[in-house]
Each structure stands twice: as C-alpha cells, then as structure tokens.
mmCIF file of C-alpha atoms in Angstrom:
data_model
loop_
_atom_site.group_PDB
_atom_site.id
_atom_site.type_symbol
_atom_site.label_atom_id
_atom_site.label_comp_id
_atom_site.label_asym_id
_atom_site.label_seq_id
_atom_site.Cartn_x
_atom_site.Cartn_y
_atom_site.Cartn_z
ATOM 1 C CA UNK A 1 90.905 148.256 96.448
ATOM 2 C CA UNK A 2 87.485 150.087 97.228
ATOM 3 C CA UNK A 3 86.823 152.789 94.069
ATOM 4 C CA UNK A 4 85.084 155.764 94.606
ATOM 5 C CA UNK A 5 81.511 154.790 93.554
ATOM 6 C CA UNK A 6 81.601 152.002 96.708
ATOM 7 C CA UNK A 7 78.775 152.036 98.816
ATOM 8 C CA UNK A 8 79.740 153.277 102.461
ATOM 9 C CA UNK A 9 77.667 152.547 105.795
ATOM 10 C CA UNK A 10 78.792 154.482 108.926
ATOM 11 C CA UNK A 11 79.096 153.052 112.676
ATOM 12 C CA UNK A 12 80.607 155.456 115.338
ATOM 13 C CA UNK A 13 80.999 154.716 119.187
ATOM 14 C CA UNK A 14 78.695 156.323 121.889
ATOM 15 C CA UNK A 15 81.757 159.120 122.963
ATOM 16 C CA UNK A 16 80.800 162.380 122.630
ATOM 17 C CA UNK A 17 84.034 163.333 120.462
ATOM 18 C CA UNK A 18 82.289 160.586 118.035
ATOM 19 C CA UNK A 19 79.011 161.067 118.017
ATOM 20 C CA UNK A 20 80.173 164.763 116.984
ATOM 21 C CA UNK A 21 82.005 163.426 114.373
ATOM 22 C CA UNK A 22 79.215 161.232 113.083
ATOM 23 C CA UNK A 23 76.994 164.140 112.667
ATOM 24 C CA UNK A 24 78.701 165.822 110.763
ATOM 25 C CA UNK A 25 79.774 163.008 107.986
ATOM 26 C CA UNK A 26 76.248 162.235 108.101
ATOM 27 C CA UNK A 27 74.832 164.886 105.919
ATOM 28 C CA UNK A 28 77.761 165.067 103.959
ATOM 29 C CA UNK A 29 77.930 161.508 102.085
ATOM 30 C CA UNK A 30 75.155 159.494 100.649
ATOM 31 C CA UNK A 31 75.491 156.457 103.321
ATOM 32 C CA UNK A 32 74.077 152.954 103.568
ATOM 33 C CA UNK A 33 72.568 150.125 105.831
ATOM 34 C CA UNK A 34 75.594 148.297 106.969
ATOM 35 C CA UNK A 35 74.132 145.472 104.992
ATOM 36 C CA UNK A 36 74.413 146.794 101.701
ATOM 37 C CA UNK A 37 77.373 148.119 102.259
ATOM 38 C CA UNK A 38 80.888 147.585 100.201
ATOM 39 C CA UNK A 39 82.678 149.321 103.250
ATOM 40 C CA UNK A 40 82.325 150.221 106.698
ATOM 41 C CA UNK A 41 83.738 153.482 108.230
ATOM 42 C CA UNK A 42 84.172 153.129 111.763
ATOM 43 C CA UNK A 43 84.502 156.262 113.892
ATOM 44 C CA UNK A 44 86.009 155.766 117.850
ATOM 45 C CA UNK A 45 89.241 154.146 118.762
ATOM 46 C CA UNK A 46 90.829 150.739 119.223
ATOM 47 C CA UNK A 47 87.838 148.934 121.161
ATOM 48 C CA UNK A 48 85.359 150.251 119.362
ATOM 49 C CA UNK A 49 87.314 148.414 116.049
ATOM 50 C CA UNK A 50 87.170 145.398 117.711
ATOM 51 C CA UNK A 51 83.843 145.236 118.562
ATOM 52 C CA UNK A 52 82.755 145.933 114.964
ATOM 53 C CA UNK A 53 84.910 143.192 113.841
ATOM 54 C CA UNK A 54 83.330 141.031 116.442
ATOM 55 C CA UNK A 55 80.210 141.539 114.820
ATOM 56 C CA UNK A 56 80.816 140.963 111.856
ATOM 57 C CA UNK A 57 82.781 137.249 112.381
ATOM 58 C CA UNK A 58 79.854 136.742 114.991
ATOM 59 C CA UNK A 59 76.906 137.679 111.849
ATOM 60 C CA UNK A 60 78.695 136.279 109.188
ATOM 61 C CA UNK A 61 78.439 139.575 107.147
ATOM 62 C CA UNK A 62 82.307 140.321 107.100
ATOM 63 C CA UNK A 63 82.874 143.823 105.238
ATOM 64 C CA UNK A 64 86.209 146.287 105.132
ATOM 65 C CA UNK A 65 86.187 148.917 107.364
ATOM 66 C CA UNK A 66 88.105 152.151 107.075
ATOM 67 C CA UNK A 67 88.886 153.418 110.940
ATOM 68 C CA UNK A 68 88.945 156.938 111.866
ATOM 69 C CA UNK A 69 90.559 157.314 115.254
ATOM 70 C CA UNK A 70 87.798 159.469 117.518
ATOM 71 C CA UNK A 71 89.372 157.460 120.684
ATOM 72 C CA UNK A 72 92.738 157.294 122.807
ATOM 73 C CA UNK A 73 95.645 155.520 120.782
ATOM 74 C CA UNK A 74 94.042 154.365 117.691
ATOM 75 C CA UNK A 75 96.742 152.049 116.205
ATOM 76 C CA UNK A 76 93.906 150.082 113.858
ATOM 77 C CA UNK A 77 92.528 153.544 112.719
ATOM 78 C CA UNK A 78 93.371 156.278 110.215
ATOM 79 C CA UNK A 79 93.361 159.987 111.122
ATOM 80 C CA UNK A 80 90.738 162.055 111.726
ATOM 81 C CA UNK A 81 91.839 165.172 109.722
ATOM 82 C CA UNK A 82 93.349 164.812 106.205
ATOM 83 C CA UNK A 83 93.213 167.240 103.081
ATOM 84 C CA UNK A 84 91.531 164.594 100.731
ATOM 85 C CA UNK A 85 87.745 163.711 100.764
ATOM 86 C CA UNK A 86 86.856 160.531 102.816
ATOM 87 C CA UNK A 87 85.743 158.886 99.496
ATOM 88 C CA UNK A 88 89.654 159.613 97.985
ATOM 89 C CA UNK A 89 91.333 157.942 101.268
ATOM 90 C CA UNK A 90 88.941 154.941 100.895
ATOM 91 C CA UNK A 91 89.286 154.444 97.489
ATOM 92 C CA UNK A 92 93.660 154.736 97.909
ATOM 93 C CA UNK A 93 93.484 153.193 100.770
ATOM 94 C CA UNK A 94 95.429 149.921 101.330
ATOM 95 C CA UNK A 95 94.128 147.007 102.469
ATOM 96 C CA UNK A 96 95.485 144.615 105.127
ATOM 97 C CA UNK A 97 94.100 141.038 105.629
ATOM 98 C CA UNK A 98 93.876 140.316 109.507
ATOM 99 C CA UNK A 99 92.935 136.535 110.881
ATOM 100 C CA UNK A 100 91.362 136.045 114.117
ATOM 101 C CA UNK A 101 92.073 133.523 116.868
ATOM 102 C CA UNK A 102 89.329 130.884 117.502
ATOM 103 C CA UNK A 103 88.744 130.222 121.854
ATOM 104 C CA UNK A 104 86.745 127.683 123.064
ATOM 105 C CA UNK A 105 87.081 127.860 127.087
ATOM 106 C CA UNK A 106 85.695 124.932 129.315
ATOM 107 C CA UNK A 107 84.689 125.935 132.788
ATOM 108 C CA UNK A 108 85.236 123.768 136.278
ATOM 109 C CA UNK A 109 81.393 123.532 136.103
ATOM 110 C CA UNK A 110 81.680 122.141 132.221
ATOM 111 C CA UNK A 111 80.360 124.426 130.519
ATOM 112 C CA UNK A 112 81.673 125.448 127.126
ATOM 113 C CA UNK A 113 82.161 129.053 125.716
ATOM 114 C CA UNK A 114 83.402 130.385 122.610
ATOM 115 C CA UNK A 115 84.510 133.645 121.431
ATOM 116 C CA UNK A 116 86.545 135.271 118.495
ATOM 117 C CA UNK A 117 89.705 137.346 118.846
ATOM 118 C CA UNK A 118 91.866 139.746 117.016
ATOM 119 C CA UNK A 119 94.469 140.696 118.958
ATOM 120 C CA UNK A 120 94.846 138.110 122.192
ATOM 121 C CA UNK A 121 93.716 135.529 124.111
ATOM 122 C CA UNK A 122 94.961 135.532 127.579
ATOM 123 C CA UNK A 123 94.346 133.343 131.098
ATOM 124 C CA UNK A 124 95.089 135.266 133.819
ATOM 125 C CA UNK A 125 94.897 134.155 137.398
ATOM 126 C CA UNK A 126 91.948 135.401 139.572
ATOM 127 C CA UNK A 127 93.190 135.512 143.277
ATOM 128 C CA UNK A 128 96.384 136.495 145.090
ATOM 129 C CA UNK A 129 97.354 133.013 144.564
ATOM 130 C CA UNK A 130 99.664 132.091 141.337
ATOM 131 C CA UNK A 131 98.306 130.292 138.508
ATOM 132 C CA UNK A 132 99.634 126.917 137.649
ATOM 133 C CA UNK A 133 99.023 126.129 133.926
ATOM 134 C CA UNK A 134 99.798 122.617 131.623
ATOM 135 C CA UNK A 135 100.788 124.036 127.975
ATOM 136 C CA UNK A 136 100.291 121.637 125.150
ATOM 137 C CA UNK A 137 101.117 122.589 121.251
ATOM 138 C CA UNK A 138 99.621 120.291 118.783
ATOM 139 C CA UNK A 139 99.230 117.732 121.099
ATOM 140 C CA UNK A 140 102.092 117.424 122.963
ATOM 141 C CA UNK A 141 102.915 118.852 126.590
ATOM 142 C CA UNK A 142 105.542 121.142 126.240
ATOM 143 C CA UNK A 143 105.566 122.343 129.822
ATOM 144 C CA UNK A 144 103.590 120.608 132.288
ATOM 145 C CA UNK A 145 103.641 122.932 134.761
ATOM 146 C CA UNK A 146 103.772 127.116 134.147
ATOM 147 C CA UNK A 147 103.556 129.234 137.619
ATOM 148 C CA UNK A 148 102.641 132.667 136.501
ATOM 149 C CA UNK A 149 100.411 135.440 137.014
ATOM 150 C CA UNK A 150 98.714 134.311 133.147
ATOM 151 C CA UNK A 151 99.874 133.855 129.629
ATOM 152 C CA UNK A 152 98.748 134.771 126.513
ATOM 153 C CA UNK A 153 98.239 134.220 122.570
ATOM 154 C CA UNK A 154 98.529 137.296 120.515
ATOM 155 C CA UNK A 155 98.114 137.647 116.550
ATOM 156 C CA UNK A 156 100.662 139.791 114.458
ATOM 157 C CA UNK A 157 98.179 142.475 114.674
ATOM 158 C CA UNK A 158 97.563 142.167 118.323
ATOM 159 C CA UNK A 159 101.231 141.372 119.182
ATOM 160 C CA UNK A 160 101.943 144.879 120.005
ATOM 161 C CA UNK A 161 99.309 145.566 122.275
ATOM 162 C CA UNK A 162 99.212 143.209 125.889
ATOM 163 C CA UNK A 163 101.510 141.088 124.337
ATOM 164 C CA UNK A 164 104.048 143.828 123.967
ATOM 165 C CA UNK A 165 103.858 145.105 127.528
ATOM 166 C CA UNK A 166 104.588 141.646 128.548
ATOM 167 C CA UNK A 167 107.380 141.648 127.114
ATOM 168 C CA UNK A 168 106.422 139.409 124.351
ATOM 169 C CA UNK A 169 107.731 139.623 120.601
ATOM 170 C CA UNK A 170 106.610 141.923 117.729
ATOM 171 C CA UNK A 171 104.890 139.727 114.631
ATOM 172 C CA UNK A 172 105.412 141.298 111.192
ATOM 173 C CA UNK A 173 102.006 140.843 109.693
ATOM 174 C CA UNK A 174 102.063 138.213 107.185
ATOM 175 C CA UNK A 175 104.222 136.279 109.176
ATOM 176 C CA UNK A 176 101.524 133.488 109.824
ATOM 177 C CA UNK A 177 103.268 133.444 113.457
ATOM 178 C CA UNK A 178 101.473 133.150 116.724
ATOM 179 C CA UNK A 179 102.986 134.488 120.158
ATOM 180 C CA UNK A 180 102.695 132.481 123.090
ATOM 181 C CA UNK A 181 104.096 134.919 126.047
ATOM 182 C CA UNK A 182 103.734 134.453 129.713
ATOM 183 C CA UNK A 183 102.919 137.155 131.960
ATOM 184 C CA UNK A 184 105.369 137.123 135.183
ATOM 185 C CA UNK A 185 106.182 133.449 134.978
ATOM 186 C CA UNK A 186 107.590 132.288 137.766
ATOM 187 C CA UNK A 187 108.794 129.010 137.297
ATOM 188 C CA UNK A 188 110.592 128.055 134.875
ATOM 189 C CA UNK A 189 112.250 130.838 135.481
ATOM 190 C CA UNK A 190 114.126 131.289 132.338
ATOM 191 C CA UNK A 191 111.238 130.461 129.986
ATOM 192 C CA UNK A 192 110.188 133.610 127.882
ATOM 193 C CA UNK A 193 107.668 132.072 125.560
ATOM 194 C CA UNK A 194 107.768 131.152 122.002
ATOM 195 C CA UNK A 195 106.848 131.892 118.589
ATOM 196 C CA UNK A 196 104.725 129.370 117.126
ATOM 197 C CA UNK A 197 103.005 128.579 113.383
ATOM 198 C CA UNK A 198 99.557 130.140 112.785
ATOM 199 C CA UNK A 199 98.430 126.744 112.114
ATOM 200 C CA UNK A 200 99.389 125.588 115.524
ATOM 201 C CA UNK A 201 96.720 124.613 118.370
ATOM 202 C CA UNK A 202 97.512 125.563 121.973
ATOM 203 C CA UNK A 203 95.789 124.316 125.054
ATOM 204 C CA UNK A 204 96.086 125.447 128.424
ATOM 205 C CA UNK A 205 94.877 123.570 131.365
ATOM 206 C CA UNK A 206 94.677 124.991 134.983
ATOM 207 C CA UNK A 207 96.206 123.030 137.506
ATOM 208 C CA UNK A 208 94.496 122.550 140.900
ATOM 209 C CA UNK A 209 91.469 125.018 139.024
ATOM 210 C CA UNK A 210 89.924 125.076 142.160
ATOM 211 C CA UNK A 211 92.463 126.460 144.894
ATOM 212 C CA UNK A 212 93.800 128.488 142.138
ATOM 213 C CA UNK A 213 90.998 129.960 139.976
ATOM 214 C CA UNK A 214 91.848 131.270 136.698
ATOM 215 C CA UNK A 215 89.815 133.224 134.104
ATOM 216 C CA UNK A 216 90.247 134.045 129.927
ATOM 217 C CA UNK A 217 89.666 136.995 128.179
ATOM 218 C CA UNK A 218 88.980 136.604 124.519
ATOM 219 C CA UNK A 219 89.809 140.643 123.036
ATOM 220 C CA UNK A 220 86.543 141.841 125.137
ATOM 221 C CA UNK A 221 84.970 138.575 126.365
ATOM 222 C CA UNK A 222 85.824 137.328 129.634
ATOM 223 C CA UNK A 223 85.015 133.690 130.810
ATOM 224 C CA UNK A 224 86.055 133.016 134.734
ATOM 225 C CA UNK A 225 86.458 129.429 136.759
ATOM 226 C CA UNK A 226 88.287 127.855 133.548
ATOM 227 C CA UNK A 227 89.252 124.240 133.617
ATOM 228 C CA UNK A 228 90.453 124.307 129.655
ATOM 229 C CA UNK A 229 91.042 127.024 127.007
ATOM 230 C CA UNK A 230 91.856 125.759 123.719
ATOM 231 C CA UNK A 231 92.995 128.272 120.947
ATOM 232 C CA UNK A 232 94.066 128.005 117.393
ATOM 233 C CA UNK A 233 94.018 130.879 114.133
ATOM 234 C CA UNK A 234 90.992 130.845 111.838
ATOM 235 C CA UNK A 235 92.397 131.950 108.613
ATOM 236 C CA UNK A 236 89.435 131.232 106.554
ATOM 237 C CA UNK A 237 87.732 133.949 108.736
ATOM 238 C CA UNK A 238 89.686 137.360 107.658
ATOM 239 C CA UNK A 239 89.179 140.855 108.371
ATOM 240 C CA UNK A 240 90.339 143.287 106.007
ATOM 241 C CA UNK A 241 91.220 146.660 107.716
ATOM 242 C CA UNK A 242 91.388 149.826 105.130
ATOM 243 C CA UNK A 243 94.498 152.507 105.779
ATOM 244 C CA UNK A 244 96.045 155.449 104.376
ATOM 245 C CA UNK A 245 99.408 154.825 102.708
ATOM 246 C CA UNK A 246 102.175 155.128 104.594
ATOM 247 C CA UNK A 247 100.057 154.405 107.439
ATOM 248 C CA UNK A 248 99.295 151.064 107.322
ATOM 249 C CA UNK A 249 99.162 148.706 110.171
ATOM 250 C CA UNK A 250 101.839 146.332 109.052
ATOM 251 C CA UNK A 251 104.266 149.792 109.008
ATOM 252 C CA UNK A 252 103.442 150.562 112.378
ATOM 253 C CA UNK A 253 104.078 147.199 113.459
ATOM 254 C CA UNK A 254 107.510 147.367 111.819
ATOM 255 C CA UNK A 255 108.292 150.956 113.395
ATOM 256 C CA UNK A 256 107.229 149.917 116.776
ATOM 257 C CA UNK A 257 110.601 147.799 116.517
ATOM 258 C CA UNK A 258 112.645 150.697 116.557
ATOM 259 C CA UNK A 259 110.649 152.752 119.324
ATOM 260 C CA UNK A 260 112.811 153.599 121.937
#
C-alpha cells in the first residue's frame, strides 16, 4: 500500500469539469513526471481509466493509479469530494490487481492487429445481416455455428459493464473466470454463454466473412472486416487500481448482484 511520502504524477481528461479539477490539485501537491512516479491519479471517468491503462500495458511503464471520477458513472474511480487529504486516501487506499485480455484479430485482407483490454472484447456484426460465428475453447469447436448480432469476452472487472447489459454473468474479482456471452443469439436458441477459466483461449471465426461482415472492438480499439479474433487473459500483465475502503471495485461488483 502507497505511504504518504509516494511520489504522485497527475493525468486528467480534456472535459472541462476535469481540466477544472486539475487546476486546482495542481498547485496544491508537489507532483511528478508520470515516469518517476510511484502512483498515478487519474481525474475523468470510466474511458478516460482505460485509456491510461492502455498506455501504460502499451509503454511498458505499468504504475497504480488512484481514479477520481470527473466523468458520467465512474465505477473504476473514487469520489471526487472526501474530508481527508488526497495523500491520506492514497496512502489507505486498497489496492485491487486487474488482468487484461490479450486480442489478436486477423482481417479478410490478412492483416493482423493486436490490442489490450480490460473490460471486453466483443465481435459484433456490421450490416443488417446476422453474424454467423465458429467458437473454439482451447482448441476444440464447441459450437460451430453461433447466429447472433455479436458475442463477447468480458474480465471480472469488465463483466458488469457490456457484458452485463447482455445479459451476461457478474465475475467476483479474483475469480480467475472469463465470460463468454452472446449478444441476441439467435440460434441455438437456448445457448446463454458460459463461464470459462482465465487461462482459457477462445477463438472466433466468422462464417461466410464476406456476405456477413463482422468487426471487434478491443475496450476502445475497433478492427472491422475480421476473418479471426483470438483472445486469451494476460495475467503476467496486471493493473493495480487504488480505492477508498469500502469502495473498492471488487465490493461494487458484489453489490451490483443485489441491484434491483
């Protein structure tokens, strides 16, 4: 856990309500260059978190980073007003280990594209027409032939974003559980998706790719035409997100179960 001597570099997002925020901080704590930083304090919401965490698995210079919600829902950041100094919450804070998904997408045309992602990666079909998608875990074809509109991969900490609107399952973090959830599957009918190991590899391949175009998004990254998308966890690649107790992300995972 951080103590209160740790060396701090702020990041906010371009939003007015954040840039606001970032002024004022700014004269009030003795900040770094991200590089020599111990911590990261990240002002904006949700997207803004994941592109910071991006960066960081993209530059290899993977820090913490302490969120303070300047944006719309917020669930991987803290609150913006609190009654203890922003050195206090970061040195109490708890931390919360958080592994990516790894996406390597293949294109009609062949090329190949990689991305990282925190919460999901999902294939989604690009025309009126439905998608038609092979799914094979660790080798094996487990259904050769998904009609849907797409279907996605979602991490503990992602499953209760997309993955929750499509009716997919909540992961307690820790689990070292993947969700594999299809998004208005048509046939089979009755299939509802499944909850798979974290060491598990998943590849989808688009049927007829051609007549029935289908593209990936990777978090924020969005690859179109695909022929292939592989995707497996990288737990040798975590994040470690910073909350205030009682606040942590793996309790609002938890109470999200109960939400009615």
């Amino acid at each position: 856990m951080p103590e209160t001597h740790t060396r701090l570099a702020l990041v906010a997002s371009p939003t007015d309500r954040a840039q606001e925020a970032e002024s004022e901080l700014r004269n009030g704590y003795d900040w770094v260059e991200f590089d020599r930083a111990d911590v990261v304090v990240a002002l904006g919401g949700d997207g803004f978190m994941l592109q910071i965490l991006h960066h960081m698995l993209d530059s290899g210079r993977i820090r913490p980073v302490y969120g303070i919600n300047l944006g719309t829902v917020g669930f991987l950041m803290n609150r913006l007003k609190s009654s203890r100094p922003l050195e206090e919450r970061i040195a109490r804070a708890r931390s919360i280990a958080v592994s990516p998904l790894w996406m390597e997408a293949t294109t009609n045309a062949g090329e190949v594209l990689t991305s990282w992602a925190i919460n999901e990666v999902s294939l989604l079909r690009e025309t009126r027409q439905t998608a038609k998608l092979e799914v094979v875990v660790n080798g094996k074809v487990r259904i050769p032939e998904l009609s849907c509109d797409g279907v996605l991969v979602a991490t503990p900490a992602g499953s209760t974003a997309y993955n929750l609107s499509a009716n997919g399952p909540i992961l307690p973090l820790g689990s070292n559980m993947l969700a594999l959830t299809p998004i208005s599957p048509f046939r089979p009918r009755r299939w509802r998706g499944a909850i798979l190991p974290e060491n598990a590899e998943i590849i989808f391949r688009a049927r007829e790719s051609v007549k029935r175009p289908v593209l990936v998004v990777a978090d924020q990254k969005e690859v179109r035409d695909i022929r292939e998308v592989r995707v497996r966890a990288w737990p040798e690649h975590q994040l470690t997100l910073l909350f205030d107790k009682g606040k942590s992300l793996d309790e609002r995972i938890f109470a999200e179960q109960f939400m009615v």
